[in-house]
CSV table of C-alpha atoms in Angstrom, one decimal:
chain,number,residue,atom,x,y,z
A,5,MET,CA,-27.4,-13.3,9.1
A,6,ILE,CA,-24.7,-16.1,9.7
A,7,THR,CA,-25.9,-19.5,8.7
A,8,ILE,CA,-24.5,-22.4,10.7
A,9,THR,CA,-23.6,-25.5,8.7
A,10,ASN,CA,-21.9,-28.8,9.3
A,11,SER,CA,-18.1,-28.9,8.7
A,12,PRO,CA,-16.5,-32.0,7.1
A,13,MET,CA,-14.2,-31.9,10.1
A,14,GLY,CA,-17.1,-32.7,12.5
A,15,PHE,CA,-17.9,-29.4,14.2
A,16,LEU,CA,-20.2,-26.4,13.5
A,17,TYR,CA,-18.8,-23.3,11.8
A,18,ALA,CA,-20.1,-20.1,10.4
A,19,ASP,CA,-20.4,-19.3,6.7
A,20,THR,CA,-17.4,-17.9,4.9
A,21,LEU,CA,-16.2,-14.4,5.1
A,22,GLU,CA,-17.9,-13.5,1.8
A,23,LYS,CA,-21.3,-13.8,3.4
A,24,HIS,CA,-20.7,-10.5,5.2
A,25,ASN,CA,-21.2,-7.0,3.9
A,26,ILE,CA,-18.2,-5.3,2.1
A,27,ALA,CA,-17.0,-2.3,4.1
A,28,GLY,CA,-14.4,-1.2,1.5
A,29,THR,CA,-12.2,-2.3,-1.4
A,30,GLY,CA,-8.6,-1.6,-2.4
A,31,ALA,CA,-6.4,-2.6,-5.3
A,32,TYR,CA,-5.2,-5.7,-3.5
A,33,SER,CA,-7.8,-6.3,-0.8
A,34,ILE,CA,-11.5,-6.4,0.3
A,35,ALA,CA,-12.6,-5.4,3.8
A,36,TYR,CA,-15.7,-7.2,5.3
A,37,HIS,CA,-17.8,-5.8,8.1
A,38,VAL,CA,-18.1,-8.7,10.5
A,39,THR,CA,-19.3,-7.2,13.8
A,40,PRO,CA,-20.4,-3.7,14.8
A,41,THR,CA,-16.8,-2.9,15.7
A,42,LEU,CA,-14.6,-5.1,13.5
A,43,VAL,CA,-13.7,-5.5,9.8
A,44,ILE,CA,-11.6,-8.2,8.3
A,45,LYS,CA,-9.3,-7.2,5.4
A,46,ARG,CA,-8.6,-10.0,3.0
A,47,VAL,CA,-6.3,-10.4,0.0
A,48,ARG,CA,-8.3,-10.5,-3.2
A,49,PRO,CA,-8.5,-14.1,-4.6
A,50,GLU,CA,-6.9,-13.0,-7.9
A,51,GLU,CA,-3.9,-11.6,-6.0
A,52,LYS,CA,-3.2,-15.0,-4.4
A,53,GLU,CA,-2.9,-16.5,-7.8
A,54,THR,CA,0.0,-14.2,-8.8
A,55,GLU,CA,1.7,-14.4,-5.4
A,56,ALA,CA,4.5,-16.6,-6.6
A,57,GLU,CA,5.4,-14.0,-9.2
A,58,ALA,CA,5.4,-11.0,-6.8
A,59,GLU,CA,5.6,-10.1,-3.2
A,60,HIS,CA,2.6,-10.9,-1.1
A,61,PRO,CA,0.3,-7.8,-0.9
A,62,PHE,CA,0.1,-7.9,2.9
A,63,LEU,CA,3.8,-8.6,3.7
A,64,ALA,CA,4.8,-5.0,4.4
A,65,GLU,CA,1.6,-4.0,6.1
A,66,ILE,CA,1.6,-6.9,8.5
A,67,ALA,CA,5.2,-6.3,9.4
A,68,PHE,CA,4.5,-2.7,10.1
A,69,LEU,CA,1.3,-3.4,12.1
A,70,LYS,CA,3.2,-6.0,14.3
A,71,HIS,CA,6.0,-3.5,14.9
A,72,MET,CA,3.5,-0.8,15.8
A,73,ASN,CA,1.6,-3.0,18.2
A,74,LYS,CA,4.8,-3.7,20.1
A,75,CYS,CA,5.3,0.0,20.8
A,76,GLN,CA,4.4,1.0,24.4
A,77,ASP,CA,2.7,4.2,23.3
A,78,ARG,CA,-0.1,4.1,20.7
A,79,CYS,CA,-1.5,6.6,18.2
A,80,SER,CA,-5.3,7.1,18.2
A,81,SER,CA,-5.1,8.6,14.7
A,82,ILE,CA,-4.1,5.2,13.2
A,83,VAL,CA,-6.6,2.4,12.8
A,84,ASP,CA,-6.4,-0.3,15.4
A,85,CYS,CA,-5.1,-3.8,14.4
A,86,PHE,CA,-6.0,-6.7,16.6
A,87,LEU,CA,-4.8,-9.9,14.8
A,88,THR,CA,-3.0,-10.7,11.6
A,89,PHE,CA,-2.7,-13.7,9.4
A,90,PRO,CA,-0.9,-14.1,6.0
A,91,ASP,CA,-4.1,-13.3,4.1
A,92,HIS,CA,-6.3,-11.6,6.7
A,93,ILE,CA,-6.1,-8.6,9.0
A,94,PHE,CA,-8.5,-7.8,11.8
A,95,LEU,CA,-9.1,-4.0,12.1
A,96,SER,CA,-11.4,-1.6,14.0
A,97,TYR,CA,-14.4,-0.5,12.1
A,98,CYS,CA,-15.0,3.2,11.2
A,99,PRO,CA,-18.7,3.7,10.3
A,100,ASN,CA,-18.3,7.1,8.5
A,101,ASN,CA,-16.3,5.6,5.7
A,102,GLN,CA,-13.5,7.1,3.7
A,103,LEU,CA,-12.7,10.8,3.7
A,104,ASP,CA,-12.6,10.9,-0.1
A,105,ARG,CA,-16.2,9.5,-0.4
A,106,ARG,CA,-17.4,12.3,1.9
A,107,LEU,CA,-15.6,15.0,-0.1
A,108,LEU,CA,-16.7,13.6,-3.5
A,109,GLY,CA,-20.3,13.6,-2.2
A,110,HIS,CA,-20.1,17.4,-2.2
A,111,GLN,CA,-19.3,17.6,-5.9
A,112,GLU,CA,-21.6,17.9,-8.9
A,113,ARG,CA,-20.2,16.2,-12.0
A,114,GLU,CA,-21.1,15.2,-15.5
A,115,PRO,CA,-22.1,11.6,-16.0
A,116,GLY,CA,-19.0,9.3,-16.0
A,117,VAL,CA,-18.0,6.7,-18.6
A,118,ASP,CA,-16.7,3.2,-18.0
A,119,GLY,CA,-16.5,3.7,-14.2
A,120,LEU,CA,-14.5,6.9,-14.5
A,121,ARG,CA,-15.7,10.1,-12.8
A,122,GLY,CA,-17.2,12.7,-15.1
A,123,ARG,CA,-16.0,16.3,-15.5
A,124,LEU,CA,-16.3,18.4,-12.4
A,125,ILE,CA,-19.1,21.0,-12.7
A,126,ARG,CA,-19.1,22.7,-9.3
A,127,ILE,CA,-18.6,22.2,-5.5
A,128,LYS,CA,-22.1,22.1,-3.9
A,129,GLU,CA,-20.8,22.4,-0.3
A,130,TYR,CA,-17.5,23.0,1.5
A,131,GLU,CA,-16.3,21.5,4.7
A,132,ASP,CA,-16.4,23.6,7.8
A,133,PRO,CA,-12.9,25.0,8.6
A,134,ALA,CA,-13.2,23.6,12.2
A,135,ILE,CA,-13.5,20.0,11.0
A,136,VAL,CA,-10.8,20.5,8.4
A,137,ALA,CA,-8.5,21.8,11.1
A,138,GLN,CA,-9.4,18.7,13.2
A,139,TRP,CA,-8.7,16.3,10.4
A,140,ILE,CA,-5.4,17.8,9.4
A,141,GLN,CA,-4.2,17.8,13.0
A,142,GLN,CA,-5.1,14.1,13.3
A,143,LEU,CA,-3.5,13.2,10.0
A,144,SER,CA,-0.3,15.0,10.8
A,145,SER,CA,-0.2,13.3,14.3
A,146,ALA,CA,-0.5,9.9,12.7
A,147,LEU,CA,2.4,10.6,10.3
A,148,GLU,CA,4.5,12.0,13.2
A,149,PHE,CA,4.0,8.6,14.9
A,150,VAL,CA,4.9,6.7,11.7
A,151,GLU,CA,8.1,8.7,11.4
A,152,LYS,CA,9.0,8.3,15.0
A,153,ILE,CA,9.1,4.5,14.6
A,154,GLY,CA,11.2,4.9,11.5
A,155,PHE,CA,8.8,4.5,8.6
A,156,CYS,CA,7.1,6.4,5.8
A,157,HIS,CA,3.5,5.7,4.7
A,158,ASN,CA,4.1,6.3,1.0
A,159,ASP,CA,0.5,6.0,-0.1
A,160,LEU,CA,-1.2,9.1,1.4
A,161,HIS,CA,-4.5,10.2,-0.1
A,162,ALA,CA,-8.0,10.9,1.1
A,163,GLY,CA,-9.1,7.3,0.4
A,164,ASN,CA,-6.7,6.1,3.0
A,165,CYS,CA,-8.2,8.2,5.7
A,166,LEU,CA,-11.3,6.8,7.6
A,167,LEU,CA,-13.8,8.6,9.8
A,168,ASP,CA,-14.9,7.0,13.0
A,169,LYS,CA,-18.4,7.4,14.6
A,170,ASP,CA,-17.4,10.8,15.9
A,171,PHE,CA,-15.9,11.9,12.6
A,172,ASN,CA,-12.3,11.6,13.9
A,173,LEU,CA,-9.8,10.7,11.2
A,174,LYS,CA,-7.8,7.5,11.3
A,175,LEU,CA,-5.0,6.6,8.9
A,176,ILE,CA,-5.2,3.2,7.2
A,177,ASP,CA,-3.6,1.0,4.6
A,178,PHE,CA,0.1,0.5,5.2
A,179,GLY,CA,0.7,-1.8,2.1
A,180,ARG,CA,3.4,0.5,0.7
A,181,VAL,CA,5.1,1.4,4.0
A,182,THR,CA,8.9,1.3,4.0
A,183,PRO,CA,11.7,2.5,6.3
A,184,ILE,CA,12.6,6.1,5.8
A,185,GLY,CA,15.1,6.7,2.9
A,186,GLN,CA,13.8,4.1,0.4
A,187,LEU,CA,13.1,5.1,-3.2
A,188,LEU,CA,9.5,6.3,-3.5
A,189,GLU,CA,7.5,4.3,-6.1
A,190,GLY,CA,3.9,3.8,-7.1
A,191,VAL,CA,2.8,7.4,-6.7
A,192,SER,CA,2.1,10.4,-9.0
A,193,VAL,CA,1.0,14.0,-9.2
A,194,PRO,CA,-0.7,15.5,-7.2
A,195,LEU,CA,0.6,13.4,-4.3
A,196,ALA,CA,4.3,13.6,-5.3
A,197,ILE,CA,6.4,15.4,-7.9
A,198,LEU,CA,9.5,14.3,-9.8
A,199,THR,CA,12.9,15.5,-8.6
A,200,ARG,CA,14.6,17.8,-11.1
A,201,VAL,CA,18.3,17.7,-10.2
A,202,GLY,CA,20.9,15.3,-8.8
A,203,PRO,CA,21.4,11.6,-9.2
A,204,LEU,CA,17.7,10.8,-8.6
A,205,SER,CA,16.5,13.3,-11.2
A,206,GLY,CA,13.4,12.0,-13.0
A,207,SER,CA,12.3,9.9,-10.0
A,208,TYR,CA,10.2,10.8,-7.0
A,209,GLY,CA,13.2,10.7,-4.8
A,210,LEU,CA,13.7,9.0,-1.5
A,211,CYS,CA,10.8,8.8,0.9
A,212,GLY,CA,10.9,11.0,4.0
A,213,ALA,CA,9.4,14.2,5.3
A,214,ARG,CA,9.7,15.8,1.9
A,215,THR,CA,7.5,13.2,0.1
A,216,GLU,CA,5.1,12.8,3.0
A,217,GLN,CA,4.4,16.5,3.5
A,218,PHE,CA,3.9,17.0,-0.2
A,219,ALA,CA,1.0,14.5,-0.1
A,220,VAL,CA,-0.4,16.1,3.0
A,221,GLY,CA,-0.5,19.4,1.2
A,222,SER,CA,-2.5,17.9,-1.6
A,223,ILE,CA,-4.9,16.2,0.9
A,224,LEU,CA,-5.4,19.5,2.7
A,225,TYR,CA,-6.1,21.2,-0.6
A,226,PHE,CA,-8.8,18.5,-1.3
A,227,MET,CA,-10.4,19.2,2.1
A,228,VAL,CA,-10.4,23.0,1.7
A,229,TYR,CA,-11.2,23.4,-2.0
A,230,GLY,CA,-13.5,20.4,-2.4
A,231,HIS,CA,-11.6,18.8,-5.3
A,232,GLU,CA,-8.1,17.4,-5.8
A,233,PRO,CA,-5.4,19.8,-7.1
A,234,ASP,CA,-5.3,18.0,-10.5
A,235,ASP,CA,-9.1,18.1,-11.0
A,236,ASP,CA,-9.6,21.6,-12.4
A,237,PRO,CA,-12.4,21.5,-15.0
A,238,ASN,CA,-10.8,24.4,-16.9
A,239,VAL,CA,-7.3,22.9,-17.4
A,240,ASP,CA,-6.3,19.6,-19.0
A,241,ARG,CA,-5.1,17.1,-16.3
A,242,LEU,CA,-1.9,16.3,-18.2
A,243,GLU,CA,-1.1,20.0,-18.3
A,244,LEU,CA,-1.8,20.3,-14.6
A,245,CYS,CA,0.6,17.4,-13.9
A,246,GLU,CA,3.3,19.1,-16.0
A,247,ARG,CA,2.8,22.3,-14.1
A,248,PHE,CA,3.1,20.5,-10.8
A,249,ASN,CA,6.4,18.9,-11.8
A,250,ARG,CA,7.6,22.5,-12.7
A,251,MET,CA,6.6,23.6,-9.2
A,252,GLU,CA,3.8,25.7,-10.7
A,253,PHE,CA,0.9,25.1,-8.3
A,254,PRO,CA,-2.8,26.0,-8.3
A,255,GLU,CA,-3.7,29.4,-7.0
A,256,LEU,CA,-4.4,29.4,-3.3
A,257,ASN,CA,-7.1,32.0,-2.3
A,258,ARG,CA,-9.7,30.3,-0.1
A,259,HIS,CA,-8.4,30.3,3.5
A,260,GLU,CA,-5.4,32.3,4.7
A,261,VAL,CA,-4.2,29.7,7.3
A,262,PHE,CA,-4.8,26.6,5.3
A,263,ASP,CA,-3.4,28.2,2.1
A,264,GLU,CA,-0.2,28.9,3.9
A,265,LEU,CA,0.1,25.3,5.2
A,266,ILE,CA,-0.7,23.9,1.7
A,267,SER,CA,2.0,26.0,0.1
A,268,ALA,CA,4.5,25.2,2.8
A,269,CYS,CA,3.9,21.4,2.3
A,270,TRP,CA,4.4,21.8,-1.5
A,271,HIS,CA,7.6,23.7,-1.0
A,272,ASN,CA,9.1,21.3,1.6
A,273,VAL,CA,9.3,23.7,4.5
A,274,TRP,CA,9.5,21.2,7.4
A,275,PRO,CA,12.5,18.9,7.8
A,276,THR,CA,10.5,16.3,9.8
A,277,MET,CA,6.9,15.3,10.2
A,278,ALA,CA,7.2,16.0,13.9
A,279,LEU,CA,7.8,19.7,13.2
A,280,LEU,CA,5.0,19.7,10.6
A,281,ALA,CA,2.6,18.2,13.2
A,282,TYR,CA,3.6,20.8,15.8
A,283,SER,CA,3.2,23.7,13.3
A,284,PHE,CA,-0.2,22.4,12.1
A,285,LYS,CA,-1.5,22.2,15.6
A,286,TRP,CA,-0.2,25.6,16.6
A,287,LYS,CA,-1.5,27.3,13.5
A,288,THR,CA,-5.0,25.6,13.5
A,289,GLU,CA,-5.9,25.1,17.1
A,290,HIS,CA,-7.9,28.3,17.2
A,291,ILE,CA,-9.9,27.1,14.1
A,292,ALA,CA,-10.5,23.6,15.3
A,293,GLY,CA,-11.8,24.6,18.8
A,294,SER,CA,-12.7,21.6,20.9
A,295,ILE,CA,-11.8,18.4,19.2
A,296,PRO,CA,-13.8,15.3,20.2
A,297,GLU,CA,-11.8,12.6,22.0
A,298,TYR,CA,-11.1,9.3,20.3
A,299,GLU,CA,-13.2,6.4,21.6
A,300,VAL,CA,-11.1,4.2,23.9
A,301,ILE,CA,-10.9,0.8,22.4
A,302,ASP,CA,-10.7,-2.2,24.7
A,303,ARG,CA,-8.0,-4.2,22.8
A,304,VAL,CA,-8.2,-7.2,25.0
A,305,LYS,CA,-11.9,-7.5,24.5
A,306,GLU,CA,-11.7,-7.0,20.8
A,307,ILE,CA,-8.9,-9.6,20.4
A,308,LYS,CA,-11.1,-12.1,22.2
A,309,ASN,CA,-14.0,-11.2,19.8
A,310,CYS,CA,-11.6,-11.9,16.9
A,311,GLU,CA,-10.7,-15.3,18.4
A,312,THR,CA,-14.4,-16.1,18.9
A,313,LEU,CA,-15.1,-15.4,15.2
A,314,ILE,CA,-12.2,-17.6,14.2
A,315,ARG,CA,-13.4,-20.5,16.4
A,316,LYS,CA,-16.8,-20.1,14.7
A,317,GLY,CA,-15.1,-20.6,11.3
A,318,ILE,CA,-15.1,-17.2,9.7
A,319,LEU,CA,-11.6,-17.9,8.3
A,320,GLY,CA,-12.3,-21.6,7.5
A,321,PRO,CA,-12.4,-24.9,9.5
A,322,GLU,CA,-8.6,-25.3,9.7
A,323,LEU,CA,-8.0,-22.0,11.7
A,324,ALA,CA,-11.2,-22.7,13.6
A,325,LEU,CA,-9.8,-26.0,14.9
A,326,LEU,CA,-6.4,-24.3,15.7
A,327,TYR,CA,-8.2,-21.8,18.0
A,328,ARG,CA,-10.3,-24.5,19.8
A,329,PRO,CA,-9.3,-25.2,23.4
A,330,PHE,CA,-6.9,-28.1,24.0
A,331,TRP,CA,-9.6,-30.2,25.7
A,332,TRP,CA,-11.9,-29.8,22.7
A,333,LYS,CA,-9.2,-31.0,20.3
A,334,TYR,CA,-8.5,-34.1,22.4
A,335,LEU,CA,-12.3,-34.8,22.6
A,336,HIS,CA,-12.6,-34.3,18.8
A,337,ALA,CA,-9.7,-36.7,18.2
A,338,GLY,CA,-11.2,-39.3,20.5
A,339,LYS,CA,-14.5,-39.1,18.7
A,340,ASN,CA,-12.7,-39.6,15.4
A,341,ILE,CA,-10.8,-42.7,16.7
A,342,PHE,CA,-14.0,-44.1,18.0
A,343,PHE,CA,-15.8,-43.5,14.7
A,344,TRP,CA,-13.0,-45.3,12.7
A,345,LYS,CA,-12.9,-48.2,15.1
A,346,VAL,CA,-16.6,-48.7,14.7
A,347,LEU,CA,-16.3,-48.4,10.9
A,348,ILE,CA,-13.4,-51.0,10.8
A,349,ASP,CA,-15.4,-53.4,13.0
A,350,LEU,CA,-18.6,-53.0,10.9
A,351,PRO,CA,-17.9,-55.9,8.4
A,352,ARG,CA,-17.3,-58.4,11.3
A,353,ARG,CA,-20.5,-57.3,13.0
A,354,ILE,CA,-22.5,-57.7,9.7
A,355,ARG,CA,-21.1,-61.2,9.3
A,356,LEU,CA,-22.1,-62.1,12.8
A,357,TRP,CA,-25.6,-60.8,12.2
A,358,PHE,CA,-26.0,-63.0,9.1
A,359,TYR,CA,-24.7,-66.2,10.9
A,360,CYS,CA,-27.0,-65.5,13.8
């Protein structure tokens, strides 16, 4: 429940963002669930302290989201962004959480140590092929759109895929997005492999369809096999990573269509993500069957809801004042002037009272 308190600036405002439930966390951010349909993603306080030494964590993401929101056509498979501020981003809420949490919930593991996951014992339950086909179509559609406007996501994994109330997939977290053709950094096996020849040998190469589809193949493997490609309980993880970099991939023997798509992604078959999305839809539409429609979001209404929250002080009194109507600001200024006039005149009134 929001508690209303008195602001030192003279108006009522809601408690700070931290009073709300946490919807999710990332390396550089925390997302708070503030209404049934909205979350606010905020830079971690410790990241702000190091901002002078490094690029602001939200700089690339905000630039991408603003660019995307200017596009006439929209992509339902990407999370909706309504307002952005240097340290805060207003996003649509997806109640069924991250895809990786759902998939990890199907696993049985040994007890972990120091917050690390324990050794995988077995997969208790596998996802239905129909919903896997639905998710991979939606993910590839999102990446086709990102490519169309000239960018690469560069941080593709199941933790950056959310599930809405109808279990439709939405791509999130564009903190590492760059224009196509930039050097790919900050990734590792099984979401990327080192290039072996040429001037970029020993690096992950330039971002583009090659790097994006490799990560898609590993995400699809996770959906189908119930664990990530480098999470084989019978093989040391470092050895698996070495095998990946030698293009020696795990055996694929669970689903003919999905196995073919995984292998194609790992072997860089498609020159563009648009062709990948087309192939994925064509090869899996008979498996997916009828895919539920994405809920239509009233962006104008949600932006107004965001502004209402700001006026109530969810981001602090300074922004609350900024979003107040002009007439309220003038009224507030008039009240302040009247208060100071009374305060300045108080000694004279006290003296008159004593003399009388």
